[in-house]
PDB file of C-alpha atoms in Angstrom:
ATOM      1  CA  UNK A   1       6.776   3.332 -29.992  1.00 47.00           C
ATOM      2  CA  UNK A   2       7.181   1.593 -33.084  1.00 53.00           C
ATOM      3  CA  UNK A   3      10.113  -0.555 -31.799  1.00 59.00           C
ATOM      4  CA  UNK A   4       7.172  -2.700 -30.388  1.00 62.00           C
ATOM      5  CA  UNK A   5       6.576  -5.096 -33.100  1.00 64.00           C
ATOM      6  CA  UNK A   6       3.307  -7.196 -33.482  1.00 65.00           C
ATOM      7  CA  UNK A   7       1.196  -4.339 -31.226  1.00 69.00           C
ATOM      8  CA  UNK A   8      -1.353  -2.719 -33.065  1.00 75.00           C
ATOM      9  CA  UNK A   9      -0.870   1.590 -32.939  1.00 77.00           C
ATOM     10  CA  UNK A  10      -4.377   1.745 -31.294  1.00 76.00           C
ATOM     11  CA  UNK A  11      -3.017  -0.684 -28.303  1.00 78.00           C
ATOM     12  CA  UNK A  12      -0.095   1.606 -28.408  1.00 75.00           C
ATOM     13  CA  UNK A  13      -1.803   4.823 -28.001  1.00 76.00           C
ATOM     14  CA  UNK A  14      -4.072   3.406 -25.433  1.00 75.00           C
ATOM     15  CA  UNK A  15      -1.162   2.319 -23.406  1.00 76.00           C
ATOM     16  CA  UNK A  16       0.574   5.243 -23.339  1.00 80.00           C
ATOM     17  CA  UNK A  17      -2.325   7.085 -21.920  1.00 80.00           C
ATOM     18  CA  UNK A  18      -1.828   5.630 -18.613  1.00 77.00           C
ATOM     19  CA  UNK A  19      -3.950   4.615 -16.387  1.00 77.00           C
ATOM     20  CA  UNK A  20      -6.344   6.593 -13.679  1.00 79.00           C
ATOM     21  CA  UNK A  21      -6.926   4.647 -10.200  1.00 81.00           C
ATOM     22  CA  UNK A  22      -8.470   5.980  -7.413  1.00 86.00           C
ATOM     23  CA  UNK A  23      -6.360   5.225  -4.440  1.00 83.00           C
ATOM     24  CA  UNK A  24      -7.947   5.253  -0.985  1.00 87.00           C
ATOM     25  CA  UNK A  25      -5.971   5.224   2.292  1.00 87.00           C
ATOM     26  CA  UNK A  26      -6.563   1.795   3.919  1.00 90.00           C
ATOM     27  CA  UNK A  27      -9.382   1.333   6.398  1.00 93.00           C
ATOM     28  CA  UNK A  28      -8.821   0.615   9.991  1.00 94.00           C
ATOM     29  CA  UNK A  29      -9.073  -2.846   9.595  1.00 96.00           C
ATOM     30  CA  UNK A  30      -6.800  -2.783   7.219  1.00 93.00           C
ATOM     31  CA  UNK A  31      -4.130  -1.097   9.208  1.00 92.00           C
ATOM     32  CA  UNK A  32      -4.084  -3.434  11.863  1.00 95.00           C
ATOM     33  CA  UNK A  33      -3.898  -6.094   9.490  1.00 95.00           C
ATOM     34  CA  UNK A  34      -0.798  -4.416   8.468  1.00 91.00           C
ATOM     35  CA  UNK A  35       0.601  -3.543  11.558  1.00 92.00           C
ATOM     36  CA  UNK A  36       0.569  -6.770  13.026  1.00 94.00           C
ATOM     37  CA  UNK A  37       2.008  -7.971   9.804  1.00 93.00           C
ATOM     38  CA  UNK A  38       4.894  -6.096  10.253  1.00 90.00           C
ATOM     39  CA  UNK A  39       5.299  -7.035  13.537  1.00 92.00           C
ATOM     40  CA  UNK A  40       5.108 -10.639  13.053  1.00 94.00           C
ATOM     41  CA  UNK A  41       7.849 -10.232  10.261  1.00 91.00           C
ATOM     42  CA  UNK A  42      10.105  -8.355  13.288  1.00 90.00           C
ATOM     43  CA  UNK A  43       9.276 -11.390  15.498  1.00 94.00           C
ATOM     44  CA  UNK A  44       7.923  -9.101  17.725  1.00 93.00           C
ATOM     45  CA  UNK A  45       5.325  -9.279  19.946  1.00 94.00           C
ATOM     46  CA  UNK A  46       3.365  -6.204  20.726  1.00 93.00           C
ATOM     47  CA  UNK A  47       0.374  -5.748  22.694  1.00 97.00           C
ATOM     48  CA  UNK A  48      -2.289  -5.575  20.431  1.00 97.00           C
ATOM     49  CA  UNK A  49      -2.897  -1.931  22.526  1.00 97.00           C
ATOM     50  CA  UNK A  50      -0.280  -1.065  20.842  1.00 94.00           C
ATOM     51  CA  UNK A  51      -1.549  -2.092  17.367  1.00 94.00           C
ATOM     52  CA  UNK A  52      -4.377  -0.015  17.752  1.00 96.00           C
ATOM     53  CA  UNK A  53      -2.918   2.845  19.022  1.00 94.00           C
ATOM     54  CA  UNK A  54      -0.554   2.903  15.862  1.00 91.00           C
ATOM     55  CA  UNK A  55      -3.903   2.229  13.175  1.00 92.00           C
ATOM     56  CA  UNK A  56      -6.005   4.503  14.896  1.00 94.00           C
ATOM     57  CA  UNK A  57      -3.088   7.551  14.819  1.00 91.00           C
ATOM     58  CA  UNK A  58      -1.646   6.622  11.534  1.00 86.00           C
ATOM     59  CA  UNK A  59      -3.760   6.895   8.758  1.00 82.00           C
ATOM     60  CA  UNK A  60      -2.320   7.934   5.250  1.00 80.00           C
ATOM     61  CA  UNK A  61      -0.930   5.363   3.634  1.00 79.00           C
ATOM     62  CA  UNK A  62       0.432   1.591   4.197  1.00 79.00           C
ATOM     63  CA  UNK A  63       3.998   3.214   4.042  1.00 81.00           C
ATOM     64  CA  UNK A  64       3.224   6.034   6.271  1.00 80.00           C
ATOM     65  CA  UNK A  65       1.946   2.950   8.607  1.00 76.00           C
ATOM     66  CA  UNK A  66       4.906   0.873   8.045  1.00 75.00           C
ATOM     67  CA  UNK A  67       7.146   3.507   8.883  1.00 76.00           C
ATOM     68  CA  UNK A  68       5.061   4.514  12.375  1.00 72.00           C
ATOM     69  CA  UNK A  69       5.737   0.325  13.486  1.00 64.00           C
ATOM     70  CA  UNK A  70       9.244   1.360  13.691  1.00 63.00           C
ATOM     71  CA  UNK A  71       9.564   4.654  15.215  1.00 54.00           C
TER      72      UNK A  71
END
């Protein structure tokens, strides 16, 4: 890593240790916030039935989500 110049090694070695996040899957609020989101982007208007139908049956990830609004 020494072609970055001006970075101290110990910034260096911390930043190629990564970082750890803990990733939850989004709440259900959150994926009808989504959901209608990518609706509204469609122009599409979907009963909001629908909406829930979608958040409360899909509920891995935002592109797990995304890709159930358009199946």
């Amino acid at each position: 890593m020494s072609q970055i110049k001006g970075i101290e090694e110990r910034l260096i070695s911390r930043f190629q240790w990564g970082i750890t996040a803990d990733i939850q899957p989004p709440n259900w609020e959150m994926r009808v916030a989504i959901i209608q989101q990518k609706f509204e982007e469609a122009k599409m208007e979907v009963p909001e039935e629908v909406v829930h139908f979608i958040a409360s049956n899909v509920k891995d990830s935002i592109r797990t989500i995304e890709d159930a609004s358009w199946e």
